Amino acid sequence: MQELHTQTTNKQLESQRASLKNAWLKKQESLKAILNTLSSPKELEELSHTKQRQASLILCHLHALEPKSLYQGVLCLENEQIPLPKNSRSLSDAANKLFKEAKKCQQRALHIATQQENLESKIAFLQAKIALLPQSNLDELRVLTPNKQSKHKKPSSWESFEIEGVRVGIGRNESENRSLLKAGRSGDTWAHIKDKPSAHMLLFTHPNRPSASLLSKACHLLAKLAYASESQQALKVAIDYTQKKHVKFAQKGGNKAFVTYTHFSSVVVAL
């Protein structure tokens, strides 16, 4: 009887592992496809400079151009072919539209790095979850499995888990870390791996403190995700935690955000 139970449990375990792996691999490929369609910042900056130069050329030659040349669709100035923006009312309006397009390209170039970082962090997080599957038991798989009947109707931008009936959020990048912290209440519990750039975690327990069991399971999950691709032989991970009200975002060099926190305790997780 015991042997039959073990066989059934193992079969169920392997089935759930395979199901989660397939779902996450599909999601990973989808994110990679989006990442591959993004223009490079260099291409956008070059396009911005081109449009600025073309707009300036039109203005420089405006006094010598025939108004009817607007309807040609393309101007040839100083051996350069300049496609005129659609719906331009005049040549000067075409130049203004090119300047606006150049500005948009420049703005996209500035934001593209953030888009790439966010996509890459989500892909890396999926890879970390996939790496956890072989050593996860059924209880751990239940935590990793998305809860389709969650009482939280509004979807979150960060990664969301449920441990012992408590919602646990983990940010996968700077933007999600910010969003997660803003969503928390003063008595929620915030956690972060000590002295290591990594995901932020928030346990939505306000106004109560988390139980020792809940805190332990959540910190184990955070540590395993952070070190999923590394050897976990006798690895010990220190994690700081405190109430959300003691965590503040600040600015660092390069306009990058980081947090300062006080009134914290630490727990060491053995993997």
Short mmCIF file of C-alpha atoms in Angstrom, two decimals:
data_model
loop_
_atom_site.label_atom_id
_atom_site.label_comp_id
_atom_site.label_asym_id
_atom_site.label_seq_id
_atom_site.Cartn_x
_atom_site.Cartn_y
_atom_site.Cartn_z
CA MET A 1 0.00 0.00 0.00
CA GLN A 2 2.80 2.38 0.91
CA GLU A 3 4.61 1.56 -2.32
CA LEU A 4 1.46 2.29 -4.36
CA HIS A 5 1.02 5.61 -2.58
CA THR A 6 4.65 6.53 -3.31
CA GLN A 7 4.27 5.64 -6.99
CA THR A 8 1.08 7.70 -7.28
CA THR A 9 2.71 10.69 -5.55
CA ASN A 10 5.79 10.49 -7.77
CA LYS A 11 3.65 10.29 -10.89
CA GLN A 12 1.65 13.31 -9.80
CA LEU A 13 4.88 15.17 -8.98
CA GLU A 14 6.42 14.50 -12.39
CA SER A 15 3.19 15.47 -14.15
CA GLN A 16 3.02 18.82 -12.37
CA ARG A 17 6.71 19.49 -12.99
CA ALA A 18 6.28 18.81 -16.71
CA SER A 19 3.14 20.97 -16.92
CA LEU A 20 4.79 23.95 -15.23
CA LYS A 21 7.96 23.58 -17.27
CA ASN A 22 6.04 23.58 -20.56
CA ALA A 23 4.02 26.65 -19.55
CA TRP A 24 7.09 28.58 -18.44
CA LEU A 25 9.08 27.64 -21.54
CA LYS A 26 6.24 28.96 -23.74
CA LYS A 27 6.14 32.18 -21.73
CA GLN A 28 9.91 32.47 -21.98
CA GLU A 29 9.84 32.10 -25.78
CA SER A 30 7.09 34.72 -25.98
CA LEU A 31 9.18 37.22 -23.98
CA LYS A 32 12.26 36.46 -26.08
CA ALA A 33 10.27 37.12 -29.25
CA ILE A 34 9.22 40.54 -27.91
CA LEU A 35 12.82 41.26 -26.88
CA ASN A 36 14.08 40.42 -30.38
CA THR A 37 11.64 42.89 -31.99
CA LEU A 38 12.92 45.86 -29.99
CA SER A 39 15.01 48.34 -31.92
CA SER A 40 18.47 49.02 -30.60
CA PRO A 41 19.12 52.40 -28.90
CA LYS A 42 21.87 53.06 -31.44
CA GLU A 43 19.50 52.60 -34.39
CA LEU A 44 16.94 54.93 -32.83
CA GLU A 45 19.56 57.58 -32.07
CA GLU A 46 20.85 57.41 -35.65
CA LEU A 47 17.30 57.75 -36.99
CA SER A 48 16.73 60.74 -34.69
CA HIS A 49 19.88 62.47 -36.00
CA THR A 50 18.82 61.75 -39.60
CA LYS A 51 15.37 63.27 -39.12
CA GLN A 52 16.85 66.32 -37.38
CA ARG A 53 19.29 66.85 -40.26
CA GLN A 54 16.54 66.45 -42.85
CA ALA A 55 14.29 68.93 -41.05
CA SER A 56 17.15 71.44 -40.88
CA LEU A 57 17.86 71.01 -44.61
CA ILE A 58 14.24 71.81 -45.47
CA LEU A 59 14.33 74.97 -43.36
CA CYS A 60 17.68 76.05 -44.85
CA HIS A 61 16.31 75.74 -48.42
CA LEU A 62 12.77 76.83 -47.65
CA HIS A 63 13.14 80.22 -49.40
CA ALA A 64 14.15 78.54 -52.67
CA LEU A 65 11.61 75.71 -52.69
CA GLU A 66 8.37 75.79 -54.65
CA PRO A 67 5.32 75.22 -52.40
CA LYS A 68 4.01 72.64 -54.89
CA SER A 69 7.09 70.47 -54.22
CA LEU A 70 5.26 69.40 -51.05
CA TYR A 71 3.08 67.13 -53.21
CA GLN A 72 6.05 65.25 -54.64
CA GLY A 73 6.29 63.22 -51.45
CA VAL A 74 10.09 63.27 -51.53
CA LEU A 75 12.54 66.18 -51.64
CA CYS A 76 16.09 65.95 -52.93
CA LEU A 77 18.30 68.44 -51.09
CA GLU A 78 22.10 68.40 -51.09
CA ASN A 79 22.09 64.89 -52.62
CA GLU A 80 19.83 63.51 -49.88
CA GLN A 81 16.40 62.04 -50.44
CA ILE A 82 14.00 63.33 -47.79
CA PRO A 83 10.61 61.54 -47.44
CA LEU A 84 8.05 64.14 -46.42
CA PRO A 85 5.74 63.25 -43.51
CA LYS A 86 2.17 62.48 -44.52
CA ASN A 87 -0.55 65.09 -43.99
CA SER A 88 1.97 67.95 -43.98
CA ARG A 89 0.17 71.23 -44.69
CA SER A 90 3.29 73.02 -45.93
CA LEU A 91 7.04 72.51 -46.25
CA SER A 92 7.64 74.28 -42.95
CA ASP A 93 5.01 72.01 -41.36
CA ALA A 94 6.85 69.01 -42.83
CA ALA A 95 10.07 70.24 -41.20
CA ASN A 96 8.30 70.63 -37.84
CA LYS A 97 6.87 67.11 -38.13
CA LEU A 98 10.35 65.73 -38.81
CA PHE A 99 11.67 67.52 -35.72
CA LYS A 100 8.86 65.95 -33.66
CA GLU A 101 9.61 62.49 -35.10
CA ALA A 102 13.28 62.99 -34.23
CA LYS A 103 12.34 63.83 -30.65
CA LYS A 104 10.16 60.72 -30.37
CA CYS A 105 13.00 58.55 -31.65
CA GLN A 106 15.32 60.07 -29.07
CA GLN A 107 12.82 59.39 -26.28
CA ARG A 108 12.37 55.80 -27.42
CA ALA A 109 16.14 55.37 -27.46
CA LEU A 110 16.29 56.52 -23.83
CA HIS A 111 13.53 54.12 -22.75
CA ILE A 112 14.55 51.11 -24.80
CA ALA A 113 17.26 50.10 -22.33
CA THR A 114 14.66 49.95 -19.55
CA GLN A 115 12.37 47.82 -21.73
CA GLN A 116 15.22 45.44 -22.48
CA GLU A 117 16.18 45.23 -18.80
CA ASN A 118 12.60 44.47 -17.76
CA LEU A 119 12.17 41.74 -20.38
CA GLU A 120 15.56 40.19 -19.59
CA SER A 121 14.77 40.15 -15.86
CA LYS A 122 11.45 38.38 -16.48
CA ILE A 123 13.18 35.81 -18.69
CA ALA A 124 15.85 35.26 -16.02
CA PHE A 125 13.15 34.83 -13.35
CA LEU A 126 11.40 32.19 -15.46
CA GLN A 127 14.73 30.39 -15.92
CA ALA A 128 15.20 30.45 -12.14
CA LYS A 129 11.75 28.91 -11.58
CA ILE A 130 12.43 26.22 -14.19
CA ALA A 131 15.73 25.43 -12.46
CA LEU A 132 13.84 24.89 -9.17
CA LEU A 133 11.48 22.26 -10.59
CA PRO A 134 13.71 19.14 -10.32
CA GLN A 135 14.20 19.54 -6.55
CA SER A 136 10.69 20.84 -5.69
CA ASN A 137 8.21 18.67 -3.80
CA LEU A 138 4.42 18.85 -4.17
CA ASP A 139 4.01 21.53 -1.49
CA GLU A 140 6.63 23.73 -3.15
CA LEU A 141 5.03 23.19 -6.56
CA ARG A 142 1.70 24.42 -5.17
CA VAL A 143 3.42 27.66 -4.21
CA LEU A 144 4.98 28.02 -7.67
CA THR A 145 1.73 27.17 -9.49
CA PRO A 146 -0.34 30.27 -10.43
CA ASN A 147 -3.56 30.40 -8.44
CA LYS A 148 -6.36 30.90 -11.01
CA GLN A 149 -8.97 31.33 -8.26
CA SER A 150 -7.03 33.93 -6.31
CA LYS A 151 -9.13 36.38 -4.31
CA HIS A 152 -6.91 39.18 -5.65
CA LYS A 153 -8.87 40.19 -8.75
CA LYS A 154 -6.50 42.93 -9.93
CA PRO A 155 -3.44 41.39 -11.64
CA SER A 156 -0.08 42.50 -10.29
CA SER A 157 2.90 43.60 -12.36
CA TRP A 158 5.25 41.67 -10.08
CA GLU A 159 5.46 37.90 -9.50
CA SER A 160 2.79 36.76 -7.05
CA PHE A 161 2.73 33.61 -4.90
CA GLU A 162 0.55 32.30 -2.08
CA ILE A 163 2.12 30.73 1.00
CA GLU A 164 -0.02 29.51 3.91
CA GLY A 165 -2.90 31.58 2.51
CA VAL A 166 -0.84 34.78 2.48
CA ARG A 167 -0.04 36.69 -0.69
CA VAL A 168 3.70 37.05 -1.31
CA GLY A 169 4.98 39.40 -4.01
CA ILE A 170 8.46 39.37 -5.56
CA GLY A 171 9.74 42.12 -7.85
CA ARG A 172 11.78 40.95 -10.84
CA ASN A 173 13.35 44.32 -11.68
CA GLU A 174 13.64 47.88 -10.43
CA SER A 175 10.27 48.94 -11.83
CA GLU A 176 8.47 46.01 -10.19
CA ASN A 177 10.33 46.55 -6.92
CA ARG A 178 9.02 50.11 -6.86
CA SER A 179 5.49 49.02 -7.74
CA LEU A 180 5.58 46.29 -5.09
CA LEU A 181 6.71 48.67 -2.37
CA LYS A 182 4.01 51.20 -3.30
CA ALA A 183 1.35 48.48 -3.13
CA GLY A 184 2.32 47.45 0.38
CA ARG A 185 0.86 48.73 3.64
CA SER A 186 2.90 49.94 6.56
CA GLY A 187 2.68 46.67 8.51
CA ASP A 188 3.52 44.37 5.61
CA THR A 189 6.86 42.57 5.80
CA TRP A 190 9.57 43.48 3.29
CA ALA A 191 12.61 41.25 2.70
CA HIS A 192 15.79 41.36 0.61
CA ILE A 193 18.93 39.25 0.35
CA LYS A 194 21.65 40.90 2.39
CA ASP A 195 24.43 42.71 0.47
CA LYS A 196 23.32 41.41 -2.94
CA PRO A 197 21.44 43.16 -5.77
CA SER A 198 18.34 41.01 -6.03
CA ALA A 199 14.56 40.89 -6.04
CA HIS A 200 12.54 42.53 -3.28
CA MET A 201 9.88 40.48 -1.51
CA LEU A 202 6.77 41.65 0.30
CA LEU A 203 4.55 39.55 2.56
CA PHE A 204 1.06 41.06 2.67
CA THR A 205 0.42 40.42 6.35
CA HIS A 206 -0.64 43.91 7.55
CA PRO A 207 -1.36 44.56 10.38
CA ASN A 208 0.06 41.27 11.68
CA ARG A 209 3.61 39.99 11.76
CA PRO A 210 4.24 36.83 9.71
CA SER A 211 4.47 33.53 11.53
CA ALA A 212 7.89 31.92 11.82
CA SER A 213 6.76 29.21 9.42
CA LEU A 214 5.53 31.67 6.79
CA LEU A 215 8.66 33.80 7.04
CA SER A 216 10.89 30.76 6.72
CA LYS A 217 9.09 29.41 3.64
CA ALA A 218 9.04 32.82 1.95
CA CYS A 219 12.72 33.47 2.62
CA HIS A 220 13.62 29.99 1.34
CA LEU A 221 11.73 30.74 -1.88
CA LEU A 222 13.50 34.09 -2.30
CA ALA A 223 16.92 32.52 -1.71
CA LYS A 224 16.27 29.59 -4.05
CA LEU A 225 15.14 31.89 -6.85
CA ALA A 226 18.20 34.10 -6.39
CA TYR A 227 20.63 31.18 -6.47
CA ALA A 228 18.72 28.77 -8.72
CA SER A 229 21.47 28.62 -11.33
CA GLU A 230 24.30 28.20 -8.82
CA SER A 231 25.50 25.20 -6.85
CA GLN A 232 23.47 25.04 -3.65
CA GLN A 233 25.82 22.68 -1.83
CA ALA A 234 25.91 23.89 1.79
CA LEU A 235 24.94 27.40 0.64
CA LYS A 236 23.80 29.80 3.38
CA VAL A 237 21.94 32.98 2.43
CA ALA A 238 21.40 35.91 4.80
CA ILE A 239 18.13 37.79 4.32
CA ASP A 240 17.17 41.07 5.97
CA TYR A 241 13.51 41.77 6.73
CA THR A 242 11.56 44.62 8.28
CA GLN A 243 8.14 46.27 8.14
CA LYS A 244 7.40 48.10 4.91
CA LYS A 245 7.13 51.44 6.75
CA HIS A 246 10.86 51.27 7.49
CA VAL A 247 11.84 50.94 3.79
CA LYS A 248 12.48 54.02 1.64
CA PHE A 249 13.54 54.45 -1.98
CA ALA A 250 16.46 56.77 -2.62
CA GLN A 251 18.51 57.83 -5.64
CA LYS A 252 21.98 56.60 -6.49
CA GLY A 253 24.48 57.44 -9.23
CA GLY A 254 23.10 57.23 -12.77
CA ASN A 255 19.60 57.99 -11.42
CA LYS A 256 19.27 54.35 -10.33
CA ALA A 257 17.00 53.70 -7.40
CA PHE A 258 17.97 51.75 -4.33
CA VAL A 259 16.44 51.33 -0.89
CA THR A 260 17.45 52.20 2.62
CA TYR A 261 15.87 50.39 5.54
CA THR A 262 16.01 50.40 9.33
CA HIS A 263 14.64 48.39 12.31
CA PHE A 264 15.47 45.17 10.50
CA SER A 265 16.24 41.63 11.58
CA SER A 266 18.12 38.95 9.65
CA VAL A 267 17.55 35.30 9.02
CA VAL A 268 20.01 32.81 7.52
CA VAL A 269 18.56 30.33 5.04
CA ALA A 270 20.41 27.09 4.38
CA LEU A 271 19.89 25.68 0.89
#
